[in-house]
Tab-separated table of C-alpha atoms in Angstrom:
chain	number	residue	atom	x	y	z
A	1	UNK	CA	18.626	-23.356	4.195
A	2	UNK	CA	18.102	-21.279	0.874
A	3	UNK	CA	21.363	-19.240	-0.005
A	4	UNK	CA	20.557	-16.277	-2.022
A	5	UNK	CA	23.594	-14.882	-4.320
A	6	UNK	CA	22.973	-10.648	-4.805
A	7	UNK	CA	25.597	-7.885	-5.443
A	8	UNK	CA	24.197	-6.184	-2.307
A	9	UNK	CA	22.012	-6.863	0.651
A	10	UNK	CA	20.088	-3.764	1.385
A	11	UNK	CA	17.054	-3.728	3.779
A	12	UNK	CA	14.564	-3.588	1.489
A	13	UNK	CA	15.994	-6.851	0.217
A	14	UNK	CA	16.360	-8.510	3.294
A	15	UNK	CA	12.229	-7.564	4.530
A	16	UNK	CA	10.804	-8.712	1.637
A	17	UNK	CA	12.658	-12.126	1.489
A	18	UNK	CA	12.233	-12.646	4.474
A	19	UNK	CA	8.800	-11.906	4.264
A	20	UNK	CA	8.267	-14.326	1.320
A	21	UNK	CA	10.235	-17.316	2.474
A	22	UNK	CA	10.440	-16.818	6.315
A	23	UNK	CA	6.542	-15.427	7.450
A	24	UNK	CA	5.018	-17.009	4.309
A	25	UNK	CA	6.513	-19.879	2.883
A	26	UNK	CA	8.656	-21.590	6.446
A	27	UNK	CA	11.737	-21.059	4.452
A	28	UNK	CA	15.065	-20.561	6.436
A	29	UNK	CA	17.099	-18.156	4.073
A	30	UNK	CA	20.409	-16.794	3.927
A	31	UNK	CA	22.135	-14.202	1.916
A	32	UNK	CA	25.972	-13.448	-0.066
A	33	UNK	CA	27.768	-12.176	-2.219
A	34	UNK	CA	31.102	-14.494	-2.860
A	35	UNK	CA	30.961	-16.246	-5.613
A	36	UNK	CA	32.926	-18.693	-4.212
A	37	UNK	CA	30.772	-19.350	-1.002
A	38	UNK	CA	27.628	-19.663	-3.207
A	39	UNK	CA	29.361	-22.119	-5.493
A	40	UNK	CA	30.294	-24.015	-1.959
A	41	UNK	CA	26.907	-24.262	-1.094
A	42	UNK	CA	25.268	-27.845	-1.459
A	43	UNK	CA	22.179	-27.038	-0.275
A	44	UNK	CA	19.380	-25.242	-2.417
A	45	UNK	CA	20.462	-21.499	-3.911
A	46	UNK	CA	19.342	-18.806	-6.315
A	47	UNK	CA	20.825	-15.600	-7.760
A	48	UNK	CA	19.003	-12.598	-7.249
A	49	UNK	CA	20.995	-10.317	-9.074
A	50	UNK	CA	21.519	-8.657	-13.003
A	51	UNK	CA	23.266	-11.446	-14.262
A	52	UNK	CA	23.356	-15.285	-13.273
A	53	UNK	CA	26.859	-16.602	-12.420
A	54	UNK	CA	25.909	-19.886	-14.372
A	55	UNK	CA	23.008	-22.157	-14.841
A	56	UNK	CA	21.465	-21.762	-11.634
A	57	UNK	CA	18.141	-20.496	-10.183
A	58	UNK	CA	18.071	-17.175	-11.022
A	59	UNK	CA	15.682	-14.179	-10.507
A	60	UNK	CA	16.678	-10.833	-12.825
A	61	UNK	CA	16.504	-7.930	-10.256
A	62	UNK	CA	14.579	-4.457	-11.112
A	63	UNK	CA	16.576	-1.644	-9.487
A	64	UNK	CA	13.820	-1.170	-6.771
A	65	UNK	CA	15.393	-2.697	-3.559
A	66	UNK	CA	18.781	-1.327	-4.745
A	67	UNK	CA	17.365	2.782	-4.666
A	68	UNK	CA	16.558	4.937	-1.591
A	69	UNK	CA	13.688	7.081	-2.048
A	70	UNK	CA	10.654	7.566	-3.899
A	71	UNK	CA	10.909	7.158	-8.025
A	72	UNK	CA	8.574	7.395	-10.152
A	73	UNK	CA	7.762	3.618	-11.444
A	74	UNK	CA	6.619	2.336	-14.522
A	75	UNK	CA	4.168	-0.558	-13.690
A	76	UNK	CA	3.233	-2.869	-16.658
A	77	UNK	CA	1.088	-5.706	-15.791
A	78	UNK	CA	1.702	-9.046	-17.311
A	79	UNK	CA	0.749	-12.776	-16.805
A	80	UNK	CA	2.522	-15.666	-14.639
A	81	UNK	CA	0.590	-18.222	-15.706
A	82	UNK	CA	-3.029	-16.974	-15.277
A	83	UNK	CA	-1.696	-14.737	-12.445
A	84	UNK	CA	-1.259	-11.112	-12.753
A	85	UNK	CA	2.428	-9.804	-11.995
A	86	UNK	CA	4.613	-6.548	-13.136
A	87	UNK	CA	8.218	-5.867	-13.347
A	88	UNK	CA	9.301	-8.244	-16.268
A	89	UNK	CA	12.584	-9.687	-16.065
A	90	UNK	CA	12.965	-11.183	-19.229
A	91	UNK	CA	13.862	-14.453	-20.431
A	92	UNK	CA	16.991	-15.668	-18.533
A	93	UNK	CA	15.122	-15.630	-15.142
A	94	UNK	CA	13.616	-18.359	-14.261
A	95	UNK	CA	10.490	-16.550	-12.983
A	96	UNK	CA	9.734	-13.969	-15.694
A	97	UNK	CA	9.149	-10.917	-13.280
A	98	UNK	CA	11.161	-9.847	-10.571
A	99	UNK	CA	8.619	-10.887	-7.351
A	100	UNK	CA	10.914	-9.241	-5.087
A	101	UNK	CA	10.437	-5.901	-5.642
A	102	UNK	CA	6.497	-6.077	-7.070
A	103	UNK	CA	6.151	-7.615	-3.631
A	104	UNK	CA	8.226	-4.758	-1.718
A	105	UNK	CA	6.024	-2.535	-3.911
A	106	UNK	CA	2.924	-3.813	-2.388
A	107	UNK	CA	3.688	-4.107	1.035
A	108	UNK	CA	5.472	-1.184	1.457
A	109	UNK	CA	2.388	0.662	-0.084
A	110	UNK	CA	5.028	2.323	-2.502
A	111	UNK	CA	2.385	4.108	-4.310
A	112	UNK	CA	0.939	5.514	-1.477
A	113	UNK	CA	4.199	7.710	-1.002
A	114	UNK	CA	3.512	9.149	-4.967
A	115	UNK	CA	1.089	12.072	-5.465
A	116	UNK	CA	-2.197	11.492	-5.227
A	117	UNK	CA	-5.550	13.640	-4.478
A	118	UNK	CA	-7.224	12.113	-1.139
A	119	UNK	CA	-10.632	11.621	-0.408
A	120	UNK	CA	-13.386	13.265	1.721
A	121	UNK	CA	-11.532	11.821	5.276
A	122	UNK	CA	-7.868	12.282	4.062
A	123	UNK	CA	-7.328	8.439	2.761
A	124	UNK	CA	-5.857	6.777	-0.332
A	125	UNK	CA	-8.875	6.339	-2.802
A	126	UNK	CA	-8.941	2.591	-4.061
A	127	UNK	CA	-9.686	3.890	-7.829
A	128	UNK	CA	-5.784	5.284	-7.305
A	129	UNK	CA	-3.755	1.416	-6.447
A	130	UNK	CA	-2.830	-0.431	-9.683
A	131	UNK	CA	-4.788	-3.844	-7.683
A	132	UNK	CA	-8.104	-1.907	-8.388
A	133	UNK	CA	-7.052	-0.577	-11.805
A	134	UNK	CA	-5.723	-3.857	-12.790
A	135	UNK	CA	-8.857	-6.220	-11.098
A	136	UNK	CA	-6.475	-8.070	-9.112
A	137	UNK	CA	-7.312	-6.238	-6.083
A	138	UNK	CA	-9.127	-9.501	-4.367
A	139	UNK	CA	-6.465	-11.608	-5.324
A	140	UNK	CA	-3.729	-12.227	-2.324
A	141	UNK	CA	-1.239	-11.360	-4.904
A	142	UNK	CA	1.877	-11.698	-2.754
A	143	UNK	CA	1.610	-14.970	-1.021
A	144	UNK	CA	-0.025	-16.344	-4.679
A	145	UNK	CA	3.505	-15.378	-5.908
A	146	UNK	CA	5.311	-17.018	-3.000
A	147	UNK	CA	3.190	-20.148	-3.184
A	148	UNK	CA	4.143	-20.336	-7.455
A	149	UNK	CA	7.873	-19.470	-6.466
A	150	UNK	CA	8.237	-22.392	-3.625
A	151	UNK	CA	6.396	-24.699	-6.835
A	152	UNK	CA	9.433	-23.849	-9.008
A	153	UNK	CA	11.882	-24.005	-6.367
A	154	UNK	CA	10.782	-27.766	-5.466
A	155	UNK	CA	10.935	-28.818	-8.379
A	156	UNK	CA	14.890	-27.741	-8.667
A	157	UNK	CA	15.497	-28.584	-5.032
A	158	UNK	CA	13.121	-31.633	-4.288
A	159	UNK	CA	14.101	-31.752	-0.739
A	160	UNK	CA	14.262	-28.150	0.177
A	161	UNK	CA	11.755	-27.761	3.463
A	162	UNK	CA	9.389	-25.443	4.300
A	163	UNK	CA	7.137	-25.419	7.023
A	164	UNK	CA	3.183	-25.003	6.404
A	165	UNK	CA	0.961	-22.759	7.486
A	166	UNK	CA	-2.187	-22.505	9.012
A	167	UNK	CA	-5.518	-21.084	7.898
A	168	UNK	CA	-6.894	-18.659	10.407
A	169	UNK	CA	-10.305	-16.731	10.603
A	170	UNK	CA	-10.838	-13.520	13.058
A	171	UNK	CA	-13.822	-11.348	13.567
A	172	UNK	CA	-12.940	-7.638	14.158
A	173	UNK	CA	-15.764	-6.024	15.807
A	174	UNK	CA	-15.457	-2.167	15.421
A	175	UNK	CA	-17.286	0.000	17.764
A	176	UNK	CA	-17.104	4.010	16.965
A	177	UNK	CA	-20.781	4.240	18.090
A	178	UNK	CA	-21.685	1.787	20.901
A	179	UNK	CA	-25.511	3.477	20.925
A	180	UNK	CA	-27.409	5.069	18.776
A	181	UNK	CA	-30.309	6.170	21.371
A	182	UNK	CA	-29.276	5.430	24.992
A	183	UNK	CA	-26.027	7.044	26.970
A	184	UNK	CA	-25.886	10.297	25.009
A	185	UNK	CA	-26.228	12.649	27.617
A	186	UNK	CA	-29.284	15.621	28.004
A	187	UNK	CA	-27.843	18.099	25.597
A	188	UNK	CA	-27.179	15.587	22.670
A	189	UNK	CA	-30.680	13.573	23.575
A	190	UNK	CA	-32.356	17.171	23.005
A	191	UNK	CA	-30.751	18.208	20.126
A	192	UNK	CA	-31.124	14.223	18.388
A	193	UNK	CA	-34.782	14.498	18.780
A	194	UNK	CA	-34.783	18.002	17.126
A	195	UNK	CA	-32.897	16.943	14.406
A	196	UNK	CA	-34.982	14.204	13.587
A	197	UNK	CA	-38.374	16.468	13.931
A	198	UNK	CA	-36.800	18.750	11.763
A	199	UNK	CA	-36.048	16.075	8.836
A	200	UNK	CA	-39.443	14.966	9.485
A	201	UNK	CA	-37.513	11.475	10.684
A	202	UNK	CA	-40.872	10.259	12.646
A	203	UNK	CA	-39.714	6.605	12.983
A	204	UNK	CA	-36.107	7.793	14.446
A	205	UNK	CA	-38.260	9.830	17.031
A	206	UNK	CA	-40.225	7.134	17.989
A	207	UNK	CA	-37.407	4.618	18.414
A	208	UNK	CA	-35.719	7.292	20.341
A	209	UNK	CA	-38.338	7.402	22.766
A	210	UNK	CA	-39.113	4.100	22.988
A	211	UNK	CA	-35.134	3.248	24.200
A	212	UNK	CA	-35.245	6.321	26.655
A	213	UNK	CA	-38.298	4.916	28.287
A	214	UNK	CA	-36.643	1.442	28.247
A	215	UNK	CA	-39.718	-0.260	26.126
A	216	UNK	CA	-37.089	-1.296	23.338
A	217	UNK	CA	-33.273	-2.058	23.849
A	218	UNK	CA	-31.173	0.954	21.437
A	219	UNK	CA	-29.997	-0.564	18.189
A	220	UNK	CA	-26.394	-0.478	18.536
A	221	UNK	CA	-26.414	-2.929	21.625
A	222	UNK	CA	-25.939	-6.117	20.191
A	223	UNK	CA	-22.912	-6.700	22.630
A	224	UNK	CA	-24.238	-9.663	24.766
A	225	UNK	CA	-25.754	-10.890	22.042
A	226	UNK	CA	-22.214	-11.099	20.151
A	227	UNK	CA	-20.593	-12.776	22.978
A	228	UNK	CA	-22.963	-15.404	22.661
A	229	UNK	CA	-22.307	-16.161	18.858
A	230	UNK	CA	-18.566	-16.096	19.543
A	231	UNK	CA	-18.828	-18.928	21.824
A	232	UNK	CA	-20.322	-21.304	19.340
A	233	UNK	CA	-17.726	-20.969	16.663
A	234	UNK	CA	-13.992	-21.806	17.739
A	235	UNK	CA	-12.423	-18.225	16.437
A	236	UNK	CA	-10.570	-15.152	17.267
A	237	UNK	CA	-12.693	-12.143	18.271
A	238	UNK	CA	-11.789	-9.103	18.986
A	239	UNK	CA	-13.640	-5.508	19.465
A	240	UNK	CA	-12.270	-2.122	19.168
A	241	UNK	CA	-13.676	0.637	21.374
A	242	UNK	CA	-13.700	4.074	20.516
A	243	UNK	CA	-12.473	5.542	24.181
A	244	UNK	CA	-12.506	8.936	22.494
A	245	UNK	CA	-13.928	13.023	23.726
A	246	UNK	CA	-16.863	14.348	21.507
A	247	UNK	CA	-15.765	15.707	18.413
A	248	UNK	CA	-17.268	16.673	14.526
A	249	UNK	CA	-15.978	12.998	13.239
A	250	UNK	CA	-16.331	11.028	16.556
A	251	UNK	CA	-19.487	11.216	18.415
A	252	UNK	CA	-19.485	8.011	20.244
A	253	UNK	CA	-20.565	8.101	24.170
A	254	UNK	CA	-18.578	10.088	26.533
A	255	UNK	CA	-15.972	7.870	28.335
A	256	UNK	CA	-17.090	9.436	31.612
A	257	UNK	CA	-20.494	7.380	31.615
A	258	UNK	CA	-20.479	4.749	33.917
A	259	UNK	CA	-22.961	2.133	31.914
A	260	UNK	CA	-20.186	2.586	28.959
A	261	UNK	CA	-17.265	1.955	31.024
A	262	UNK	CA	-19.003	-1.504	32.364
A	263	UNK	CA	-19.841	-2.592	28.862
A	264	UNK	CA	-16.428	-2.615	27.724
A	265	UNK	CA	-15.029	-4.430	31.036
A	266	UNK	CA	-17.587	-6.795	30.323
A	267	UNK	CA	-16.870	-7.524	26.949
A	268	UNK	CA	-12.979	-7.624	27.678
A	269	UNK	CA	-13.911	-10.633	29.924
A	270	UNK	CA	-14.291	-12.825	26.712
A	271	UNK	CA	-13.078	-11.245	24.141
A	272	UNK	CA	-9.633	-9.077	23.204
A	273	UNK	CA	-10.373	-5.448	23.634
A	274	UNK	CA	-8.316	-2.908	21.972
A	275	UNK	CA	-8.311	0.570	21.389
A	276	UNK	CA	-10.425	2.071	17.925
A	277	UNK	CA	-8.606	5.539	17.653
A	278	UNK	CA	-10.737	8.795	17.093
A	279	UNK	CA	-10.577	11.023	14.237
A	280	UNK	CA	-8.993	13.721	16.471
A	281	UNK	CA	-5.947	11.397	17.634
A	282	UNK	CA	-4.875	10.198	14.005
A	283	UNK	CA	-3.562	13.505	13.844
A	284	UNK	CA	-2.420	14.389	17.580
A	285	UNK	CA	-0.146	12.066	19.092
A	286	UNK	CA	-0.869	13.117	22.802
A	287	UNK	CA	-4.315	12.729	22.427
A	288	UNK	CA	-3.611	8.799	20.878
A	289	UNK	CA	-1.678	8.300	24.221
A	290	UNK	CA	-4.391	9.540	25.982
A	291	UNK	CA	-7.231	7.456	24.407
A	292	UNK	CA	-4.840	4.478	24.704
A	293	UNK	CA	-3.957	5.276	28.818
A	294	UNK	CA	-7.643	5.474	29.489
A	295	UNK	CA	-8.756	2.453	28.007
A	296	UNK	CA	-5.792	0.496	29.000
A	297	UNK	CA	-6.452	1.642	32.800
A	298	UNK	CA	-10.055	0.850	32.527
A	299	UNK	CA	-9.536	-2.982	31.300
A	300	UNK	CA	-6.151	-2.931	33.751
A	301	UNK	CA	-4.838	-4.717	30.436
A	302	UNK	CA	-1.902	-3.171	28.184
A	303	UNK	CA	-3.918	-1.790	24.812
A	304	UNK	CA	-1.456	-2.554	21.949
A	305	UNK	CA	-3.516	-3.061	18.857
A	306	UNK	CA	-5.169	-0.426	17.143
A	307	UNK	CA	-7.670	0.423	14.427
A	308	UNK	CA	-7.754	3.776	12.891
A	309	UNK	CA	-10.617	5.710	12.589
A	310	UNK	CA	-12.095	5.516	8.870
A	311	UNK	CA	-9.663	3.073	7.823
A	312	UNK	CA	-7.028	6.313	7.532
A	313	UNK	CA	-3.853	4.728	7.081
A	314	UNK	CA	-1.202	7.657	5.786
A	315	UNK	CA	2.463	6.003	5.173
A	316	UNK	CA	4.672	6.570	7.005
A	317	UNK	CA	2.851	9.241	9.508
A	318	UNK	CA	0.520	7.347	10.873
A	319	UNK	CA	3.015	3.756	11.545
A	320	UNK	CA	5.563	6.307	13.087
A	321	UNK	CA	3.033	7.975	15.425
A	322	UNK	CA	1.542	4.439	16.116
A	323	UNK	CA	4.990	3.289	17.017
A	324	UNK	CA	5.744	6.205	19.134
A	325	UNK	CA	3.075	5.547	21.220
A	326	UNK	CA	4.156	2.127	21.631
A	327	UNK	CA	1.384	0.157	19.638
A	328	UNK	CA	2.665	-2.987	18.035
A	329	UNK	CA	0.084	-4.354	16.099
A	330	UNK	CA	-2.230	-2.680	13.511
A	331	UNK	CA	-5.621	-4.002	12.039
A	332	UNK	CA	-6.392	-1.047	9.924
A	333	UNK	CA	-4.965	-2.197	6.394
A	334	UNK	CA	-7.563	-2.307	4.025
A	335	UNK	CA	-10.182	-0.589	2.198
A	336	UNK	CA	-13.737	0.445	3.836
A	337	UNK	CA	-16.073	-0.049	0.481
A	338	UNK	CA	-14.276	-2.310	-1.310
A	339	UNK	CA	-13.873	-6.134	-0.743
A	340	UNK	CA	-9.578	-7.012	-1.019
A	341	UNK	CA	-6.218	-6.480	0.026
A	342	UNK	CA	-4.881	-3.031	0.005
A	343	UNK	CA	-1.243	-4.249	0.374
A	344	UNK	CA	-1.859	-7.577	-1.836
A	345	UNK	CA	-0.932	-9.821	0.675
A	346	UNK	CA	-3.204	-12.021	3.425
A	347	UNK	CA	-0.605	-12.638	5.773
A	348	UNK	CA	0.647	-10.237	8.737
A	349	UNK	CA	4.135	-7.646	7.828
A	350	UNK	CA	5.761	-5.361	9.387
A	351	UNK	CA	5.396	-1.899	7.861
A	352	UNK	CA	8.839	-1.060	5.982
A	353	UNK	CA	9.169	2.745	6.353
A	354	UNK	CA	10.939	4.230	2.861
A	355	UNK	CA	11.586	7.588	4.019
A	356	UNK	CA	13.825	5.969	6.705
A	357	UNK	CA	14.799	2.664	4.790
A	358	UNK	CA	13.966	0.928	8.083
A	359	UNK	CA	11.475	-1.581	9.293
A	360	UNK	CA	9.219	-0.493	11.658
A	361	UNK	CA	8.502	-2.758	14.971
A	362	UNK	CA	4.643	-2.651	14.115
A	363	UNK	CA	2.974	-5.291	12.469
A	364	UNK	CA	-0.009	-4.951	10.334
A	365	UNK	CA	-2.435	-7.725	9.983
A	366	UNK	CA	-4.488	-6.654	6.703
A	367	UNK	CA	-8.493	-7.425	6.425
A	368	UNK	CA	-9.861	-8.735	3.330
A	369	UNK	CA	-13.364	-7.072	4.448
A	370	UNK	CA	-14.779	-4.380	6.041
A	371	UNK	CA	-18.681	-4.480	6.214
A	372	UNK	CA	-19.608	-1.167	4.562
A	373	UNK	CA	-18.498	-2.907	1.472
A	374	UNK	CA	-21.264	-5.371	1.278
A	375	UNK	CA	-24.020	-2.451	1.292
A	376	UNK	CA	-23.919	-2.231	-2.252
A	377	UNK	CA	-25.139	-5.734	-2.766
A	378	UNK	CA	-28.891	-6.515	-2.653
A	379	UNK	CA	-29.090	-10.220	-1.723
A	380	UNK	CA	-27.308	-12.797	0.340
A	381	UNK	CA	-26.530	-14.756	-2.877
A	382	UNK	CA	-24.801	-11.675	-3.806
A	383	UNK	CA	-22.990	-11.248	-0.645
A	384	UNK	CA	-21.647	-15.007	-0.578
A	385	UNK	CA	-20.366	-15.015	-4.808
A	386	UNK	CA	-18.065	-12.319	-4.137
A	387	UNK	CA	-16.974	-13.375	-0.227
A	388	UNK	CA	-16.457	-17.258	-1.320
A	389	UNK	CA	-14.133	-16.369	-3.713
A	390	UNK	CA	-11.775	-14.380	-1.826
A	391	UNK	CA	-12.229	-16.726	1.087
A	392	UNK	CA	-11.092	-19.281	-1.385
A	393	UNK	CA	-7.718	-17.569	-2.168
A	394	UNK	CA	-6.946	-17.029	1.364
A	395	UNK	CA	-7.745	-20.957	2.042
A	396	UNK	CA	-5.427	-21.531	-0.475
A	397	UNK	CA	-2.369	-19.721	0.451
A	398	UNK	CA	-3.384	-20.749	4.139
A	399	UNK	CA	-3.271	-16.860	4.771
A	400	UNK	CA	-5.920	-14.703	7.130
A	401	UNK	CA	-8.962	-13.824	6.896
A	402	UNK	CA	-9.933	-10.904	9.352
A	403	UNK	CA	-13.186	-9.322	8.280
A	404	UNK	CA	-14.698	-6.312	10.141
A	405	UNK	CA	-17.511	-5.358	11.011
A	406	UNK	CA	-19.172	-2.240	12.501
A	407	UNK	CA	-22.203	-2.533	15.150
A	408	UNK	CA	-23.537	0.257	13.436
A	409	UNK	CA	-24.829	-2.144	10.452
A	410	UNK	CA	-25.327	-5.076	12.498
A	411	UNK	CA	-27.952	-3.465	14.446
A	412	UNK	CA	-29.294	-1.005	11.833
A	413	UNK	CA	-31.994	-0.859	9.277
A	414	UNK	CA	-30.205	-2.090	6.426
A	415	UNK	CA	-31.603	-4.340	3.240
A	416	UNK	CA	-30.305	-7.725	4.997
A	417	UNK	CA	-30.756	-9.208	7.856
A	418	UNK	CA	-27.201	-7.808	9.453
A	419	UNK	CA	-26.955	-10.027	12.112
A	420	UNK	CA	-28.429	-13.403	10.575
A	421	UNK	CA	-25.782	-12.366	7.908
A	422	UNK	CA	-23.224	-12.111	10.221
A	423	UNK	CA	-23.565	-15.549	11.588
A	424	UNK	CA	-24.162	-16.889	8.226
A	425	UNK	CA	-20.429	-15.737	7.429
A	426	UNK	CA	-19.141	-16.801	10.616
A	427	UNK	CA	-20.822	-20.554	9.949
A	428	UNK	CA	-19.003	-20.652	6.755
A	429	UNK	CA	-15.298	-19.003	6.989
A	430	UNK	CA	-14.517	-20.100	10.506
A	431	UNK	CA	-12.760	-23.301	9.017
């Protein structure tokens, strides 16, 4: 066991370092703060504290996971050998920035508690996070730090264990429209093919038609289709239904049509199936318990992971409301049009509400990639520079790699081949 010496062991302490060593590293930790049972300690220690006691592994301590409450932080960005890192601690401690709290910074998504204008949908902009600002947004930053910190540690305490982790891959399949043609009802059918006359959308009209009359297959159904891919590539899959009533933001098919309702038993037969929450319920919490009771009764399965609708993660509102409607696991950390990790880490947390100084029993499992963020590139080649690299880092840190992906672009008209791309990436991050 590692013995950590601090003045005082608050909770924001004890998450992140257990974080660090326990979830990421397969360190056993324990924390005081006697001198004289830290001294008595033959097994590997460190001071996390102002000052060290004498010549021992020591990390200076910023005042972060000493406050309560939101301050307003400088954040200077230095170098750990070739790594990025902030909050310097000067030149007694042996790691020269405090990794504690720029790790409790991250996760906790401190900065998304500070002012800040949203976007169009109500979210954190990227531009706004000090990863994007700083271009270490595609870098797991945390477990890169907790990887260099068990290095130094070794090297003190040669025989100081820690258990290894695995590399794991999962495909997040997010459905907010299952079709683009068929199962939308007389009223929305009419007005579609309206609209599109009116835009002078010809094509759209014709496709329309040609799904209605059953000549073509609509778009958006790719379902089967994924099911078979899954089963030739050893990995986690899961899809997330939109069980949702018609609204301006969510306009997927009503949850009354019987076709719908058979698709998504069908797909729960060989695959995880969990709930994609409308735009509506992000901000009502009895219409979240709703959406969550219907699908759940329709599967006969208990739906406890969700996604949110736009990626619209608001700390702490939307882990509290997501928590009081007795979710446990979240897959919605991350940014829609931009490849990286929102809360700098690869590896699943548990969201640390500030405003309450308490962990919250839901854990996030951050994606690295949500599809919408590879329309800006042109070419496969493209595509596979900027996806290898990050796939790299997560290999290397033995972290997760959950990418998403919308049926929307894999059955749409887009520049690539959607689908052959999709089982392109599959082929080469499964492993």
């Amino acid at each position: 066991m590692l013995l950590i010496f601090t003045h005082k062991v608050t909770n924001r302490l004890s998450y992140t370092a257990k974080q660090i060593f326990v979830k990421i590293l397969g360190v056993e930790i324990g924390f005081t703060t006697k001198v004289e049972d830290f001294i008595k300690h033959n097994g590997p220690k460190m001071t996390y504290s102002k000052q060290p006691l004498q010549n021992e592994f020591f990390i200076r301590s910023n005042d972060l996971l000493f406050e309560q409450g939101i301050n307003d932080l400088e954040v200077k960005v230095s170098d750990w050998e070739g790594i990025p890192c902030f909050f310097s601690s000067g030149e007694k401690s042996t790691v020269p920035f405090d990794i504690f709290s720029a790790s409790f910074f991250l996760l906790s998504r401190y900065e998304e508690y500070l002012p800040h204008v949203k976007d169009a949908v109500g979210r954190f902009p990227v531009k706004e996070s000090i990863a994007y600002q700083n271009n270490f947004l595609e870098l797991p930053m945390v477990d890169l730090w907790a990887q260099k910190l068990l290095e130094a540690l070794k090297e003190r305490f040669p025989d100081l264990e820690a258990k290894e982790r695995n590399y794991r891959f999962t495909s997040i399949i997010n459905v907010t429209t299952s079709h683009s043609y068929a199962m939308r009802g007389f009223s929305r059918t009419i007005g579609g093919f309206l609209l599109d006359l009116t835009n002078f959308k010809f094509r759209n009209v014709w496709e329309r038609l040609s799904v209605l009359l059953r000549l073509k297959k609509d778009p958006y159904d790719n379902f089967l289709e994924l099911v078979e891919i899954h089963k030739k590539f050893p990995i986690q899959t899961m899809f997330f239904f939109q069980f949702a009533k018609h609204s301006a933001h969510d306009k997927n098919v009503s949850t009354n049509n019987n076709k719908f309702r058979y698709l998504i038993k069908s797909v729960a037969d060989y695959s995880i199936v969990s709930l994609s929450t409308s735009f509506v319920s992000s901000l009502d919490k009895k219409v979240l318990l709703e959406e969550k009771k219907q699908l759940g009764n329709l599967i006969n399965r208990p739906i406890n992971y969700a996604r949110l609708r736009y990626n619209k993660v608001n700390v702490p509102a939307t882990y509290r409301n997501l928590v009081e409607t007795e979710f446990t696991d979240d897959f919605s950390m991350g940014y829609t049009h931009e490849i990286g990790f929102r809360a700098g880490t690869c590896t699943p947390f548990y969201f640390y509400d500030i405003n309450t100084e308490v962990r919250q029993p839901i854990k996030i499992h951050p994606f690295a990639m949500h599809d919408y963020a590879l329309l800006k590139y042109s070419s496969k080649d493209e595509v596979f520079d900027k996806m290898d690299r990050v796939y790299r880092m997560v290999k290397q840190v033995k972290g997760d790699f959950n990418l998403v992906f919308s049926n929307e672009l894999l059955g749409g008209k887009e520049q690539l081949d959607w689908m052959e791309l999709y089982q392109t990436i599959l082929k080469r991050y499964y492993v």
